[in-house]
PDB file of C-alpha atoms in Angstrom:
ATOM      1  CA  MET A   1      26.701 -13.829  26.809  1.00  0.00           C
ATOM      2  CA  SER A   2      28.583 -14.713  30.018  1.00  0.00           C
ATOM      3  CA  GLN A   3      27.616 -17.912  31.783  1.00  0.00           C
ATOM      4  CA  THR A   4      26.554 -16.003  34.911  1.00  0.00           C
ATOM      5  CA  VAL A   5      24.228 -13.679  33.012  1.00  0.00           C
ATOM      6  CA  ASP A   6      22.840 -16.600  31.030  1.00  0.00           C
ATOM      7  CA  ARG A   7      22.045 -18.533  34.206  1.00  0.00           C
ATOM      8  CA  ALA A   8      20.489 -15.516  35.901  1.00  0.00           C
ATOM      9  CA  LEU A   9      18.222 -14.842  32.925  1.00  0.00           C
ATOM     10  CA  SER A  10      17.251 -18.529  32.825  1.00  0.00           C
ATOM     11  CA  ILE A  11      15.750 -18.160  36.305  1.00  0.00           C
ATOM     12  CA  LEU A  12      13.115 -15.664  35.117  1.00  0.00           C
ATOM     13  CA  PRO A  13      11.164 -17.947  32.749  1.00  0.00           C
ATOM     14  CA  LEU A  14      11.350 -20.666  35.423  1.00  0.00           C
ATOM     15  CA  LEU A  15       9.698 -18.400  37.990  1.00  0.00           C
ATOM     16  CA  ALA A  16       7.176 -17.256  35.382  1.00  0.00           C
ATOM     17  CA  GLU A  17       5.768 -20.789  35.673  1.00  0.00           C
ATOM     18  CA  GLY A  18       5.206 -20.211  39.412  1.00  0.00           C
ATOM     19  CA  PRO A  19       7.125 -19.847  42.679  1.00  0.00           C
ATOM     20  CA  ALA A  20      10.094 -22.208  43.152  1.00  0.00           C
ATOM     21  CA  ASN A  21      12.440 -22.986  46.014  1.00  0.00           C
ATOM     22  CA  LEU A  22      16.218 -22.927  45.960  1.00  0.00           C
ATOM     23  CA  GLU A  23      16.543 -26.640  45.256  1.00  0.00           C
ATOM     24  CA  GLN A  24      14.176 -26.430  42.285  1.00  0.00           C
ATOM     25  CA  VAL A  25      16.029 -23.459  40.799  1.00  0.00           C
ATOM     26  CA  ALA A  26      19.401 -25.170  41.229  1.00  0.00           C
ATOM     27  CA  GLY A  27      18.061 -28.358  39.686  1.00  0.00           C
ATOM     28  CA  ARG A  28      16.624 -26.581  36.663  1.00  0.00           C
ATOM     29  CA  LEU A  29      19.882 -24.684  36.080  1.00  0.00           C
ATOM     30  CA  GLY A  30      22.053 -27.715  36.761  1.00  0.00           C
ATOM     31  CA  VAL A  31      24.193 -25.864  39.326  1.00  0.00           C
ATOM     32  CA  HIS A  32      25.052 -26.173  43.011  1.00  0.00           C
ATOM     33  CA  LYS A  33      22.587 -24.588  45.418  1.00  0.00           C
ATOM     34  CA  SER A  34      25.198 -22.038  46.504  1.00  0.00           C
ATOM     35  CA  THR A  35      25.494 -20.809  42.907  1.00  0.00           C
ATOM     36  CA  ALA A  36      21.719 -20.644  42.524  1.00  0.00           C
ATOM     37  CA  LEU A  37      21.435 -18.743  45.798  1.00  0.00           C
ATOM     38  CA  ARG A  38      24.001 -16.181  44.665  1.00  0.00           C
ATOM     39  CA  LEU A  39      22.106 -15.591  41.437  1.00  0.00           C
ATOM     40  CA  LEU A  40      18.769 -15.307  43.236  1.00  0.00           C
ATOM     41  CA  ARG A  41      20.193 -12.832  45.736  1.00  0.00           C
ATOM     42  CA  THR A  42      21.469 -10.635  42.911  1.00  0.00           C
ATOM     43  CA  LEU A  43      18.102 -10.711  41.171  1.00  0.00           C
ATOM     44  CA  HIS A  44      16.391 -10.011  44.497  1.00  0.00           C
ATOM     45  CA  GLU A  45      18.568  -6.956  45.086  1.00  0.00           C
ATOM     46  CA  HIS A  46      17.412  -5.543  41.767  1.00  0.00           C
ATOM     47  CA  GLY A  47      13.754  -6.328  42.428  1.00  0.00           C
ATOM     48  CA  MET A  48      13.563  -8.949  39.696  1.00  0.00           C
ATOM     49  CA  VAL A  49      12.620 -11.742  42.086  1.00  0.00           C
ATOM     50  CA  TYR A  50      11.014 -11.774  45.525  1.00  0.00           C
ATOM     51  CA  ARG A  51      11.579 -14.236  48.374  1.00  0.00           C
ATOM     52  CA  GLN A  52       8.306 -15.311  49.968  1.00  0.00           C
ATOM     53  CA  SER A  53       7.779 -16.244  53.615  1.00  0.00           C
ATOM     54  CA  ASP A  54       7.713 -19.932  52.610  1.00  0.00           C
ATOM     55  CA  GLN A  55      11.278 -19.518  51.250  1.00  0.00           C
ATOM     56  CA  ARG A  56      10.150 -19.870  47.659  1.00  0.00           C
ATOM     57  CA  TYR A  57      11.008 -17.272  45.040  1.00  0.00           C
ATOM     58  CA  ARG A  58       8.659 -15.576  42.590  1.00  0.00           C
ATOM     59  CA  LEU A  59       9.003 -12.837  39.995  1.00  0.00           C
ATOM     60  CA  GLY A  60       9.441  -9.397  41.531  1.00  0.00           C
ATOM     61  CA  ALA A  61       7.354  -6.281  41.080  1.00  0.00           C
ATOM     62  CA  ARG A  62      10.256  -4.397  39.530  1.00  0.00           C
ATOM     63  CA  LEU A  63      10.249  -6.804  36.595  1.00  0.00           C
ATOM     64  CA  PHE A  64       6.565  -6.127  35.923  1.00  0.00           C
ATOM     65  CA  ALA A  65       7.129  -2.381  36.206  1.00  0.00           C
ATOM     66  CA  LEU A  66       9.925  -2.525  33.639  1.00  0.00           C
ATOM     67  CA  ALA A  67       7.795  -4.626  31.303  1.00  0.00           C
ATOM     68  CA  GLN A  68       4.910  -2.160  31.551  1.00  0.00           C
ATOM     69  CA  GLN A  69       7.247   0.772  30.929  1.00  0.00           C
ATOM     70  CA  ALA A  70       8.692  -0.959  27.878  1.00  0.00           C
ATOM     71  CA  VAL A  71       5.225  -1.592  26.452  1.00  0.00           C
ATOM     72  CA  GLU A  72       4.151   1.992  27.042  1.00  0.00           C
ATOM     73  CA  ASN A  73       7.236   3.265  25.231  1.00  0.00           C
ATOM     74  CA  LEU A  74       6.667   1.112  22.172  1.00  0.00           C
ATOM     75  CA  ASP A  75       5.462   3.125  19.199  1.00  0.00           C
ATOM     76  CA  VAL A  76       3.663   0.788  16.840  1.00  0.00           C
ATOM     77  CA  ARG A  77       3.588   3.455  14.132  1.00  0.00           C
ATOM     78  CA  GLU A  78       7.354   3.905  14.227  1.00  0.00           C
ATOM     79  CA  ILE A  79       7.899   0.154  14.064  1.00  0.00           C
ATOM     80  CA  ALA A  80       5.302  -0.414  11.360  1.00  0.00           C
ATOM     81  CA  HIS A  81       6.138   2.444   9.006  1.00  0.00           C
ATOM     82  CA  PRO A  82       9.111   0.862   7.170  1.00  0.00           C
ATOM     83  CA  HIS A  83       7.035  -2.266   6.619  1.00  0.00           C
ATOM     84  CA  LEU A  84       4.131  -0.214   5.270  1.00  0.00           C
ATOM     85  CA  VAL A  85       6.459   1.600   2.884  1.00  0.00           C
ATOM     86  CA  GLU A  86       7.905  -1.702   1.671  1.00  0.00           C
ATOM     87  CA  LEU A  87       4.416  -3.103   1.085  1.00  0.00           C
ATOM     88  CA  ASN A  88       3.433   0.038  -0.799  1.00  0.00           C
ATOM     89  CA  GLU A  89       6.524  -0.281  -3.005  1.00  0.00           C
ATOM     90  CA  LYS A  90       5.600  -3.878  -3.823  1.00  0.00           C
ATOM     91  CA  CYS A  91       1.922  -3.353  -4.652  1.00  0.00           C
ATOM     92  CA  GLY A  92       1.624   0.366  -5.394  1.00  0.00           C
ATOM     93  CA  HIS A  93      -1.638   0.784  -3.468  1.00  0.00           C
ATOM     94  CA  THR A  94      -2.585   2.919  -0.465  1.00  0.00           C
ATOM     95  CA  VAL A  95      -1.553   1.372   2.860  1.00  0.00           C
ATOM     96  CA  HIS A  96      -3.106   2.318   6.217  1.00  0.00           C
ATOM     97  CA  LEU A  97      -2.362   1.617   9.872  1.00  0.00           C
ATOM     98  CA  ALA A  98      -5.113   2.116  12.465  1.00  0.00           C
ATOM     99  CA  VAL A  99      -5.708   1.711  16.205  1.00  0.00           C
ATOM    100  CA  TYR A 100      -8.758   1.516  18.464  1.00  0.00           C
ATOM    101  CA  GLU A 101      -9.046   4.292  21.056  1.00  0.00           C
ATOM    102  CA  GLU A 102     -12.032   5.391  23.131  1.00  0.00           C
ATOM    103  CA  ASN A 103     -14.675   3.739  20.941  1.00  0.00           C
ATOM    104  CA  GLU A 104     -13.134   5.073  17.721  1.00  0.00           C
ATOM    105  CA  VAL A 105     -10.836   3.563  15.135  1.00  0.00           C
ATOM    106  CA  LEU A 106      -8.268   6.095  13.987  1.00  0.00           C
ATOM    107  CA  TYR A 107      -5.744   6.113  11.175  1.00  0.00           C
ATOM    108  CA  ILE A 108      -2.272   6.674  12.602  1.00  0.00           C
ATOM    109  CA  ASP A 109      -0.247   6.174   9.411  1.00  0.00           C
ATOM    110  CA  LYS A 110      -0.803   6.206   5.677  1.00  0.00           C
ATOM    111  CA  VAL A 111       1.398   5.570   2.650  1.00  0.00           C
ATOM    112  CA  GLU A 112      -0.139   7.000  -0.508  1.00  0.00           C
ATOM    113  CA  SER A 113      -0.744   5.061  -3.687  1.00  0.00           C
ATOM    114  CA  ARG A 114       1.626   5.560  -6.580  1.00  0.00           C
ATOM    115  CA  TYR A 115      -1.408   6.079  -8.807  1.00  0.00           C
ATOM    116  CA  PRO A 116      -3.065   9.461  -9.535  1.00  0.00           C
ATOM    117  CA  VAL A 117      -6.271   8.413  -7.752  1.00  0.00           C
ATOM    118  CA  ARG A 118      -6.010   9.368  -4.069  1.00  0.00           C
ATOM    119  CA  MET A 119      -8.092   8.322  -1.054  1.00  0.00           C
ATOM    120  CA  TYR A 120      -9.637  10.964   1.158  1.00  0.00           C
ATOM    121  CA  SER A 121      -8.462   9.268   4.389  1.00  0.00           C
ATOM    122  CA  ARG A 122      -6.199  11.275   6.674  1.00  0.00           C
ATOM    123  CA  ILE A 123      -3.940  10.427   9.600  1.00  0.00           C
ATOM    124  CA  GLY A 124      -5.651  11.199  12.897  1.00  0.00           C
ATOM    125  CA  LYS A 125      -9.156  10.943  11.490  1.00  0.00           C
ATOM    126  CA  PRO A 126     -11.641   8.221  12.496  1.00  0.00           C
ATOM    127  CA  VAL A 127     -12.578   5.536   9.993  1.00  0.00           C
ATOM    128  CA  ALA A 128     -16.080   4.453   9.000  1.00  0.00           C
ATOM    129  CA  ILE A 129     -16.255   2.039  11.903  1.00  0.00           C
ATOM    130  CA  THR A 130     -19.059  -0.221  10.650  1.00  0.00           C
ATOM    131  CA  VAL A 131     -17.518  -0.961   7.246  1.00  0.00           C
ATOM    132  CA  ALA A 132     -13.730  -0.409   7.301  1.00  0.00           C
ATOM    133  CA  ALA A 133     -11.554  -3.522   7.248  1.00  0.00           C
ATOM    134  CA  VAL A 134      -9.243  -2.181   9.964  1.00  0.00           C
ATOM    135  CA  ALA A 135     -12.220  -1.424  12.200  1.00  0.00           C
ATOM    136  CA  LYS A 136     -13.623  -4.925  11.769  1.00  0.00           C
ATOM    137  CA  LEU A 137     -10.274  -6.413  12.797  1.00  0.00           C
ATOM    138  CA  LEU A 138      -9.869  -4.236  15.868  1.00  0.00           C
ATOM    139  CA  LEU A 139     -13.442  -4.642  17.087  1.00  0.00           C
ATOM    140  CA  ALA A 140     -13.477  -8.387  16.393  1.00  0.00           C
ATOM    141  CA  ASP A 141     -10.642  -8.741  18.909  1.00  0.00           C
ATOM    142  CA  LEU A 142     -12.661  -7.208  21.749  1.00  0.00           C
ATOM    143  CA  PRO A 143     -14.129  -9.519  24.417  1.00  0.00           C
ATOM    144  CA  GLU A 144     -17.606 -10.676  23.420  1.00  0.00           C
ATOM    145  CA  PRO A 145     -19.605  -8.568  25.941  1.00  0.00           C
ATOM    146  CA  GLU A 146     -17.718  -5.409  24.977  1.00  0.00           C
ATOM    147  CA  ARG A 147     -18.019  -6.237  21.288  1.00  0.00           C
ATOM    148  CA  ARG A 148     -21.777  -6.746  21.550  1.00  0.00           C
ATOM    149  CA  ALA A 149     -22.368  -3.627  23.659  1.00  0.00           C
ATOM    150  CA  LEU A 150     -20.437  -1.471  21.198  1.00  0.00           C
ATOM    151  CA  ALA A 151     -22.190  -2.940  18.155  1.00  0.00           C
ATOM    152  CA  GLU A 152     -25.617  -2.277  19.641  1.00  0.00           C
ATOM    153  CA  LYS A 153     -24.958   1.406  20.251  1.00  0.00           C
ATOM    154  CA  LEU A 154     -23.371   2.221  16.886  1.00  0.00           C
ATOM    155  CA  ASP A 155     -25.173   3.975  14.063  1.00  0.00           C
ATOM    156  CA  TYR A 156     -25.219   2.129  10.745  1.00  0.00           C
ATOM    157  CA  PRO A 157     -25.157   4.676   7.907  1.00  0.00           C
ATOM    158  CA  LEU A 158     -25.805   3.149   4.488  1.00  0.00           C
ATOM    159  CA  TYR A 159     -22.879   4.581   2.561  1.00  0.00           C
ATOM    160  CA  THR A 160     -23.532   2.115  -0.280  1.00  0.00           C
ATOM    161  CA  SER A 161     -25.723  -0.899  -0.961  1.00  0.00           C
ATOM    162  CA  ARG A 162     -22.925  -3.036   0.539  1.00  0.00           C
ATOM    163  CA  SER A 163     -22.723  -1.181   3.862  1.00  0.00           C
ATOM    164  CA  THR A 164     -23.359  -3.076   7.090  1.00  0.00           C
ATOM    165  CA  PRO A 165     -27.059  -2.437   7.806  1.00  0.00           C
ATOM    166  CA  ASN A 166     -27.435  -3.215  11.523  1.00  0.00           C
ATOM    167  CA  ALA A 167     -25.880  -4.607  14.713  1.00  0.00           C
ATOM    168  CA  THR A 168     -26.874  -8.196  13.946  1.00  0.00           C
ATOM    169  CA  ALA A 169     -25.116  -8.139  10.592  1.00  0.00           C
ATOM    170  CA  PHE A 170     -22.115  -6.356  12.098  1.00  0.00           C
ATOM    171  CA  LEU A 171     -21.695  -8.914  14.880  1.00  0.00           C
ATOM    172  CA  ALA A 172     -21.931 -11.703  12.328  1.00  0.00           C
ATOM    173  CA  GLU A 173     -19.224 -10.029  10.257  1.00  0.00           C
ATOM    174  CA  LEU A 174     -16.999  -9.580  13.320  1.00  0.00           C
ATOM    175  CA  ALA A 175     -17.428 -13.259  14.184  1.00  0.00           C
ATOM    176  CA  LYS A 176     -16.313 -14.159  10.670  1.00  0.00           C
ATOM    177  CA  VAL A 177     -13.300 -11.841  10.889  1.00  0.00           C
ATOM    178  CA  ARG A 178     -12.370 -13.229  14.290  1.00  0.00           C
ATOM    179  CA  GLU A 179     -12.480 -16.758  12.870  1.00  0.00           C
ATOM    180  CA  GLN A 180     -10.522 -16.146   9.665  1.00  0.00           C
ATOM    181  CA  GLY A 181      -8.008 -13.592  10.989  1.00  0.00           C
ATOM    182  CA  TRP A 182      -8.388 -11.004   8.216  1.00  0.00           C
ATOM    183  CA  ALA A 183     -11.002  -8.558   6.942  1.00  0.00           C
ATOM    184  CA  THR A 184     -12.255  -6.796   3.845  1.00  0.00           C
ATOM    185  CA  ASP A 185     -14.280  -3.768   2.856  1.00  0.00           C
ATOM    186  CA  LEU A 186     -15.487  -4.446  -0.670  1.00  0.00           C
ATOM    187  CA  GLY A 187     -17.377  -1.313  -1.612  1.00  0.00           C
ATOM    188  CA  GLY A 188     -18.955  -0.880   1.800  1.00  0.00           C
ATOM    189  CA  HIS A 189     -17.887   2.717   2.254  1.00  0.00           C
ATOM    190  CA  GLU A 190     -17.403   3.776  -1.351  1.00  0.00           C
ATOM    191  CA  GLU A 191     -18.692   1.686  -4.250  1.00  0.00           C
ATOM    192  CA  SER A 192     -15.420   2.109  -6.146  1.00  0.00           C
ATOM    193  CA  ILE A 193     -12.978   1.383  -3.288  1.00  0.00           C
ATOM    194  CA  ASN A 194     -11.972  -2.048  -2.004  1.00  0.00           C
ATOM    195  CA  CYS A 195      -9.771  -2.901   0.946  1.00  0.00           C
ATOM    196  CA  VAL A 196      -8.166  -5.933   2.588  1.00  0.00           C
ATOM    197  CA  GLY A 197      -6.662  -5.852   6.086  1.00  0.00           C
ATOM    198  CA  ALA A 198      -4.696  -7.918   8.588  1.00  0.00           C
ATOM    199  CA  PRO A 199      -4.015  -7.664  12.357  1.00  0.00           C
ATOM    200  CA  VAL A 200      -0.916  -6.456  14.187  1.00  0.00           C
ATOM    201  CA  ARG A 201      -0.574  -8.266  17.506  1.00  0.00           C
ATOM    202  CA  GLY A 202       1.357  -7.645  20.709  1.00  0.00           C
ATOM    203  CA  ALA A 203       3.237 -10.155  22.832  1.00  0.00           C
ATOM    204  CA  ASP A 204      -0.008 -11.320  24.470  1.00  0.00           C
ATOM    205  CA  GLY A 205      -1.618 -12.088  21.126  1.00  0.00           C
ATOM    206  CA  ARG A 206      -4.133  -9.243  21.334  1.00  0.00           C
ATOM    207  CA  LEU A 207      -4.405  -6.635  18.606  1.00  0.00           C
ATOM    208  CA  VAL A 208      -2.469  -3.402  19.014  1.00  0.00           C
ATOM    209  CA  ALA A 209      -3.253  -2.147  15.500  1.00  0.00           C
ATOM    210  CA  ALA A 210      -4.604  -3.184  12.125  1.00  0.00           C
ATOM    211  CA  MET A 211      -3.207  -2.501   8.674  1.00  0.00           C
ATOM    212  CA  SER A 212      -4.800  -2.558   5.249  1.00  0.00           C
ATOM    213  CA  VAL A 213      -4.266  -2.103   1.532  1.00  0.00           C
ATOM    214  CA  SER A 214      -6.888  -0.154  -0.427  1.00  0.00           C
ATOM    215  CA  ALA A 215      -7.372   0.465  -4.130  1.00  0.00           C
ATOM    216  CA  PRO A 216     -10.071   1.772  -6.475  1.00  0.00           C
ATOM    217  CA  ASN A 217     -11.793  -0.432  -9.043  1.00  0.00           C
ATOM    218  CA  VAL A 218     -10.262   1.598 -11.859  1.00  0.00           C
ATOM    219  CA  VAL A 219      -6.832   0.327 -10.773  1.00  0.00           C
ATOM    220  CA  VAL A 220      -7.590  -3.270  -9.702  1.00  0.00           C
ATOM    221  CA  THR A 221     -10.735  -5.302  -9.250  1.00  0.00           C
ATOM    222  CA  ALA A 222     -11.768  -6.637  -5.848  1.00  0.00           C
ATOM    223  CA  GLU A 223     -10.703 -10.121  -6.925  1.00  0.00           C
ATOM    224  CA  GLU A 224      -7.262  -8.863  -7.942  1.00  0.00           C
ATOM    225  CA  LEU A 225      -6.865  -6.997  -4.658  1.00  0.00           C
ATOM    226  CA  LEU A 226      -7.701 -10.144  -2.686  1.00  0.00           C
ATOM    227  CA  THR A 227      -4.734 -11.905  -4.278  1.00  0.00           C
ATOM    228  CA  LEU A 228      -2.563  -9.569  -2.199  1.00  0.00           C
ATOM    229  CA  LEU A 229      -3.937 -11.009   1.054  1.00  0.00           C
ATOM    230  CA  PRO A 230      -0.931 -13.326   1.689  1.00  0.00           C
ATOM    231  CA  LEU A 231       1.452 -10.391   1.242  1.00  0.00           C
ATOM    232  CA  VAL A 232      -0.645  -8.181   3.522  1.00  0.00           C
ATOM    233  CA  ARG A 233      -0.736 -10.873   6.217  1.00  0.00           C
ATOM    234  CA  ARG A 234       3.022 -11.474   5.981  1.00  0.00           C
ATOM    235  CA  THR A 235       3.594  -7.745   6.421  1.00  0.00           C
ATOM    236  CA  ALA A 236       1.308  -7.621   9.464  1.00  0.00           C
ATOM    237  CA  ASP A 237       3.077 -10.656  10.936  1.00  0.00           C
ATOM    238  CA  ALA A 238       6.470  -9.009  10.426  1.00  0.00           C
ATOM    239  CA  ILE A 239       5.273  -5.887  12.250  1.00  0.00           C
ATOM    240  CA  SER A 240       3.838  -8.063  15.036  1.00  0.00           C
ATOM    241  CA  ARG A 241       7.122  -9.909  15.498  1.00  0.00           C
ATOM    242  CA  GLU A 242       9.135  -6.702  15.688  1.00  0.00           C
ATOM    243  CA  TYR A 243       6.632  -4.987  17.982  1.00  0.00           C
ATOM    244  CA  SER A 244       6.241  -7.886  20.390  1.00  0.00           C
ATOM    245  CA  GLY A 245       9.722  -9.308  20.257  1.00  0.00           C
ATOM    246  CA  ASN A 246       8.248 -12.716  19.437  1.00  0.00           C
ATOM    247  CA  THR A 247      10.044 -14.833  16.873  1.00  0.00           C
ATOM    248  CA  ARG A 248       6.775 -16.618  16.130  1.00  0.00           C
ATOM    249  CA  VAL A 249       3.387 -15.039  15.591  1.00  0.00           C
ATOM    250  CA  PRO A 250       0.543 -17.349  16.730  1.00  0.00           C
ATOM    251  CA  ASP A 251      -1.398 -18.984  13.925  1.00  0.00           C
ATOM    252  CA  THR A 252      -5.179 -18.740  13.661  1.00  0.00           C
ATOM    253  CA  GLN A 253      -5.823 -21.742  15.911  1.00  0.00           C
ATOM    254  CA  ASP A 254      -3.458 -20.428  18.589  1.00  0.00           C
ATOM    255  CA  GLN A 255      -5.167 -17.053  18.524  1.00  0.00           C
ATOM    256  CA  LYS A 256      -8.626 -18.607  18.909  1.00  0.00           C
ATOM    257  CA  GLU A 257      -7.528 -20.675  21.895  1.00  0.00           C
ATOM    258  CA  ALA A 258      -5.833 -17.693  23.562  1.00  0.00           C
ATOM    259  CA  ARG A 259      -8.836 -15.365  23.330  1.00  0.00           C
ATOM    260  CA  PRO A 260     -11.678 -15.318  25.865  1.00  0.00           C
TER     261      PRO A 260
END
């Protein structure tokens, strides 16, 4: 990267901390004020920075517009799919990817198990929102008032004896998921099917999707499936890094401190 481009790009994270004047920018870059001014003028011409009436510079609206456009054009399914396939090849079980949209959790990708036993789930169909591991992850990430309001208006069908029975139990489960950073469905929807899931996060640390591995008891026990949790979480972290462009995915403590 040329020195000029490098210096210009270095101005953006500086201004992300707050408005700065010419002297502050020059000092941070370690250049003469005339050089800093030339760089700022170029960025200003392209709408990346804006010069305020107090002669300080801040990030420009064009930069935010480009960032929003980039986010909108990201396809989490396209990014995640190779990772889901790789996970499926390693463990052999069914792998799902799901998102939360308009009070529903929908499967947007699925890689079938290598075993003869197949799951009924289909891409584009909603999941059993009160029991599915992916649903617990996505709803646990919602702000507390929204989480509580949604839980209180849901129906709680008793698919099995292990299904979530009511809003109180569901909110308690979501609190647990939020704390630990992963989720399970151990026979909550079907007695013979177990599932373990992990979150896919965007650059702001919030969930953009959730992924899971599911398998029937005739293939592996619930305890055996849970041993795959580290692999599932590593896969979700890899998707998060590629989706967000972050080289580091926040750990559990970071995520707790970042959430409202």
